[in-house]
XYZ file of C-alpha atoms in Angstrom:
355
model
C 60.824 129.590 83.751
C 61.387 125.854 83.906
C 63.050 125.911 80.474
C 65.214 128.821 81.542
C 66.261 126.995 84.691
C 67.343 123.909 82.788
C 69.372 126.008 80.375
C 71.110 127.702 83.293
C 72.078 124.296 84.680
C 73.342 123.357 81.243
C 75.479 126.497 80.918
C 76.840 126.037 84.432
C 77.796 122.453 83.570
C 79.685 123.467 80.456
C 81.544 126.163 82.368
C 83.007 123.501 84.677
C 85.899 122.764 82.310
C 86.939 126.403 81.883
C 87.673 127.098 85.550
C 90.953 128.374 86.873
C 93.578 126.000 88.169
C 92.800 126.296 91.873
C 89.231 125.048 91.354
C 90.066 122.128 89.084
C 89.056 118.663 90.341
C 87.391 120.129 93.422
C 85.280 116.989 93.789
C 88.443 115.350 95.163
C 88.396 117.796 98.092
C 85.041 116.583 99.436
C 86.487 113.661 101.378
C 85.401 110.090 102.084
C 84.201 108.036 105.069
C 81.513 109.229 107.478
C 83.867 108.634 110.421
C 86.288 111.232 109.040
C 83.468 113.683 108.265
C 82.275 113.385 111.853
C 85.713 114.521 113.048
C 85.798 117.533 110.750
C 88.209 115.728 108.368
C 91.002 116.199 110.915
C 92.355 112.665 110.382
C 95.690 113.141 108.570
C 97.600 111.815 111.587
C 95.124 109.153 112.766
C 93.838 107.419 109.629
C 94.837 103.754 109.659
C 92.340 101.734 107.650
C 91.236 101.180 104.040
C 90.199 104.848 103.772
C 93.788 105.946 104.340
C 94.263 105.747 100.593
C 92.362 109.035 100.448
C 93.338 110.768 103.712
C 96.983 109.685 103.995
C 98.220 106.515 102.260
C 100.940 106.089 104.905
C 98.212 104.858 107.265
C 97.617 101.720 105.192
C 100.539 99.982 106.923
C 98.369 99.596 110.052
C 96.010 97.179 108.280
C 95.871 93.768 109.935
C 93.515 92.222 107.368
C 91.991 92.961 103.983
C 89.322 95.668 104.146
C 86.662 97.106 101.866
C 84.762 100.351 102.306
C 81.840 102.103 100.614
C 80.026 105.420 101.008
C 77.066 107.177 99.423
C 75.961 110.786 99.848
C 73.615 113.236 98.142
C 74.559 116.856 97.558
C 72.750 120.037 96.534
C 69.252 118.911 97.594
C 69.766 115.472 95.981
C 70.689 116.939 92.601
C 74.184 115.419 92.754
C 75.320 112.015 94.011
C 78.707 111.174 95.501
C 79.817 107.541 95.668
C 83.012 105.931 96.889
C 84.288 102.359 97.104
C 87.731 101.163 98.168
C 89.695 98.050 99.002
C 93.071 97.540 100.668
C 95.249 94.662 101.835
C 98.562 94.185 103.652
C 101.302 92.723 101.485
C 103.438 91.710 104.453
C 104.209 93.048 107.919
C 105.782 96.212 106.466
C 103.750 97.206 103.409
C 100.203 97.453 102.024
C 98.325 98.425 98.876
C 94.906 99.905 98.194
C 92.602 100.893 95.363
C 89.630 103.275 95.348
C 87.060 104.761 92.985
C 85.168 108.039 93.480
C 82.255 109.228 91.351
C 80.635 112.640 91.674
C 77.864 113.216 89.192
C 74.708 115.033 88.176
C 72.584 112.677 86.090
C 69.554 113.134 83.838
C 70.187 116.828 83.127
C 67.595 118.136 80.685
C 69.063 119.620 77.515
C 66.313 121.982 76.347
C 68.456 123.971 73.925
C 66.742 122.258 70.984
C 63.229 122.528 72.432
C 62.108 124.999 69.742
C 62.422 123.809 66.157
C 63.334 125.849 63.076
C 59.692 126.961 62.599
C 59.481 128.282 66.151
C 57.317 125.416 67.440
C 57.847 123.805 70.842
C 58.608 120.103 70.414
C 59.147 118.212 73.673
C 60.528 115.259 71.744
C 63.610 117.375 71.097
C 64.529 117.342 74.808
C 67.441 115.014 75.617
C 69.187 113.936 78.812
C 72.870 113.955 79.665
C 75.131 113.458 82.683
C 78.005 115.447 84.110
C 80.222 112.932 85.927
C 83.677 113.078 87.488
C 85.633 109.914 88.326
C 88.864 109.325 90.227
C 90.726 105.998 90.239
C 93.495 105.795 92.850
C 96.168 103.152 93.409
C 97.940 103.428 96.787
C 101.109 101.904 98.222
C 102.435 102.237 101.781
C 105.490 100.963 103.611
C 107.141 101.278 107.002
C 110.399 103.236 107.063
C 113.510 101.845 108.800
C 113.024 104.517 111.490
C 110.718 103.188 114.194
C 107.236 104.694 114.086
C 107.573 106.185 110.596
C 105.662 105.105 107.493
C 105.139 106.613 104.056
C 102.603 106.197 101.284
C 102.045 107.317 97.697
C 99.002 107.574 95.437
C 98.792 107.437 91.657
C 95.530 108.974 90.416
C 93.694 108.814 87.114
C 90.916 111.384 86.606
C 88.072 110.917 84.153
C 85.538 113.712 83.543
C 82.575 113.474 81.159
C 79.998 116.119 80.183
C 77.469 114.269 78.055
C 78.505 114.058 74.422
C 79.951 117.562 74.555
C 83.341 117.056 76.194
C 85.526 114.585 78.064
C 88.850 114.737 79.863
C 91.620 112.554 81.249
C 93.900 113.615 84.080
C 96.841 112.202 86.022
C 98.422 113.083 89.353
C 100.264 111.891 92.450
C 99.950 112.269 96.231
C 102.434 111.450 98.986
C 102.030 111.138 102.737
C 103.969 110.300 105.883
C 102.984 109.352 109.431
C 104.838 109.063 112.724
C 103.505 107.424 115.870
C 105.123 107.579 119.294
C 103.292 106.299 122.358
C 99.947 108.127 122.469
C 100.933 110.795 119.908
C 100.447 110.676 116.153
C 101.685 113.049 113.465
C 101.012 113.128 109.740
C 101.541 115.085 106.544
C 99.731 114.644 103.246
C 100.798 116.405 100.035
C 98.089 116.256 97.358
C 98.790 116.709 93.657
C 102.491 117.070 94.375
C 103.413 117.363 90.690
C 100.208 119.305 89.950
C 97.441 117.227 88.383
C 96.752 117.834 84.699
C 93.412 117.387 82.952
C 93.306 117.423 79.146
C 89.936 117.964 77.456
C 88.647 116.941 74.043
C 85.507 118.511 72.611
C 82.811 117.345 70.235
C 82.650 120.243 67.794
C 79.342 119.084 66.326
C 77.631 118.975 69.719
C 79.106 122.322 70.776
C 77.885 123.917 67.561
C 74.357 122.662 68.277
C 74.129 124.717 71.468
C 76.172 127.733 70.395
C 73.108 129.915 69.742
C 70.807 128.484 72.398
C 71.354 131.476 74.698
C 72.535 134.750 73.220
C 76.123 135.532 74.149
C 76.788 132.116 75.747
C 78.932 129.171 74.582
C 80.474 131.173 71.733
C 84.069 130.127 72.393
C 85.458 126.639 72.908
C 86.885 126.438 76.461
C 90.552 125.857 77.166
C 91.679 122.291 76.595
C 93.807 121.893 79.732
C 93.467 122.401 83.495
C 95.893 122.029 86.350
C 95.205 121.309 90.010
C 97.640 123.071 92.311
C 99.308 121.188 95.199
C 97.772 121.155 98.675
C 99.386 120.269 101.994
C 97.673 118.871 105.080
C 99.470 118.657 108.419
C 98.004 116.804 111.368
C 98.652 115.820 114.962
C 96.603 113.797 117.431
C 96.692 112.343 120.916
C 94.902 109.275 122.245
C 94.094 109.013 125.964
C 92.266 106.567 128.195
C 89.343 108.210 129.965
C 88.417 105.018 131.789
C 89.258 101.388 131.316
C 86.376 101.141 128.812
C 86.628 104.580 127.166
C 89.253 106.059 124.852
C 89.495 109.657 123.636
C 91.298 110.804 120.503
C 91.676 114.522 119.829
C 93.117 115.772 116.556
C 94.158 118.971 114.819
C 94.697 119.580 111.103
C 96.139 122.522 109.218
C 95.079 122.586 105.573
C 97.300 124.646 103.265
C 96.580 125.644 99.677
C 99.127 127.401 97.499
C 96.693 129.971 96.159
C 94.741 132.909 97.536
C 91.297 131.809 98.749
C 88.742 132.729 101.415
C 90.476 130.542 104.003
C 90.926 131.927 107.506
C 94.521 132.984 106.781
C 95.201 133.978 103.196
C 97.836 135.775 101.151
C 98.829 135.955 97.513
C 101.092 132.914 97.882
C 99.119 130.569 100.126
C 96.110 130.158 102.385
C 95.520 128.130 105.554
C 92.571 126.935 107.604
C 92.467 124.670 110.680
C 90.218 121.729 111.519
C 89.581 120.161 114.913
C 88.063 116.791 115.756
C 87.532 114.269 118.535
C 86.393 110.678 118.879
C 85.253 108.885 122.026
C 85.254 105.097 121.724
C 83.622 102.626 124.083
C 85.283 99.161 124.177
C 85.997 99.445 120.445
C 82.267 99.020 119.850
C 80.498 102.402 119.832
C 81.963 105.771 118.784
C 80.879 109.371 119.274
C 82.547 112.016 117.120
C 82.568 115.754 116.654
C 84.580 118.309 114.748
C 84.696 121.729 113.189
C 86.527 122.927 110.098
C 86.245 124.786 106.786
C 86.855 128.164 108.423
C 86.209 130.794 105.748
C 86.083 134.590 105.537
C 82.604 135.182 104.087
C 81.603 138.441 102.436
C 78.443 139.882 103.977
C 75.850 140.884 101.408
C 74.578 144.423 101.935
C 77.189 145.095 104.600
C 80.847 145.975 104.589
C 83.439 143.502 105.796
C 83.493 139.760 106.323
C 82.500 137.260 108.962
C 84.125 133.942 109.789
C 82.053 130.963 108.724
C 82.766 127.392 109.731
C 81.366 123.894 109.315
C 80.476 121.886 112.431
C 80.195 118.122 112.195
C 78.746 115.340 114.307
C 79.006 111.591 113.922
C 78.412 108.191 115.483
C 79.718 104.732 114.653
C 79.148 101.098 115.510
C 81.627 98.240 115.057
C 81.024 94.544 115.614
C 82.973 91.510 114.414
C 84.670 93.293 111.540
C 81.588 95.245 110.401
C 81.631 98.994 110.961
C 78.796 101.386 110.121
C 79.343 105.136 110.484
C 77.068 108.141 110.173
C 77.903 111.843 109.969
C 75.770 114.979 109.954
C 77.623 118.008 108.642
C 76.971 121.724 108.965
C 74.978 121.572 112.212
C 73.375 124.950 112.832
C 73.948 126.127 109.234
C 77.044 128.115 110.177
C 78.673 127.884 106.764
C 77.648 128.121 103.137
C 77.386 124.355 102.724
C 74.116 122.458 102.880
C 73.172 119.808 105.418
C 74.390 116.356 104.457
C 73.558 112.978 105.969
C 76.423 110.648 105.158
C 76.607 106.891 105.748
C 79.566 104.621 105.169
C 80.296 100.936 105.590
C 83.615 99.219 106.290
C 84.207 95.458 106.335
C 87.182 93.389 107.419
C 87.698 90.460 105.081
C 87.406 88.088 108.058
C 83.621 88.565 107.793
C 83.637 86.465 104.613
C 85.829 83.669 105.962
């Protein structure tokens, strides 16, 4: 059974590069920054720090100093790891740049397809290890527009995907975002993969041939050599209010739009949409309490007709002191969606800490 399980993981890994366009590069949809996770990812209009390079690069113009950020999370019962690091700096009073790296990977996967030798004997020395890793390298630029309150930002992305010695891919794409702030209101729009993002695969024929007969009927055909990631659009609005002289409340709403038919709350053949809601209560810019709900999906009920609406609740806290900010988020409280629980921590530093 253990051997069978490892082979299933192996087959599932190889199938990753033969998916349809709408599922390509899905690791880039996970998100970054525990503060954003705590608000249900409803931060398109409010993001204004180093992590804006991911959520909406237009927010980078609000940087007052150089910043660095890092995050680590485990997924799928610690089988997969998700790591993120980013840096950003203002160029002048009107523009800023940023750079980030994301890695999502499953390491030390057992390849047991060669466990049995030509004489039918089990030889554990024939077991090898490999990794399935996805990388994204993003360069961001943001600038204020001549119109007061408006800013824009663009991302250039390079995607690198590796499946052991079996296959590897390069991909390229672009994002664009805009923000508008007026008094206590904020608005934002983020268009991901605006030109569609292309991945091109190359395969190691020798390695593929070595596993072609490992499981009858599997891995008989070389997968397609190209993938595309369809554009996505995120619209956001938020309002910040003073609850008391020491407390500030930010409430936000996002509408995430994909140009494909999915299980999102509203879906058609041309597009699908799902909302996300979030809030943050800050106390003297020192302690933060966050909550949010998103990922509304129509979930098929096994053994019953029809669907039910699933969603993902989120909770988070944060602490900031002298340019050091530590955030924590717990997602999927109450197990209301198909996702697993995740404890996410992130760290953000203003460069003034090192001066």
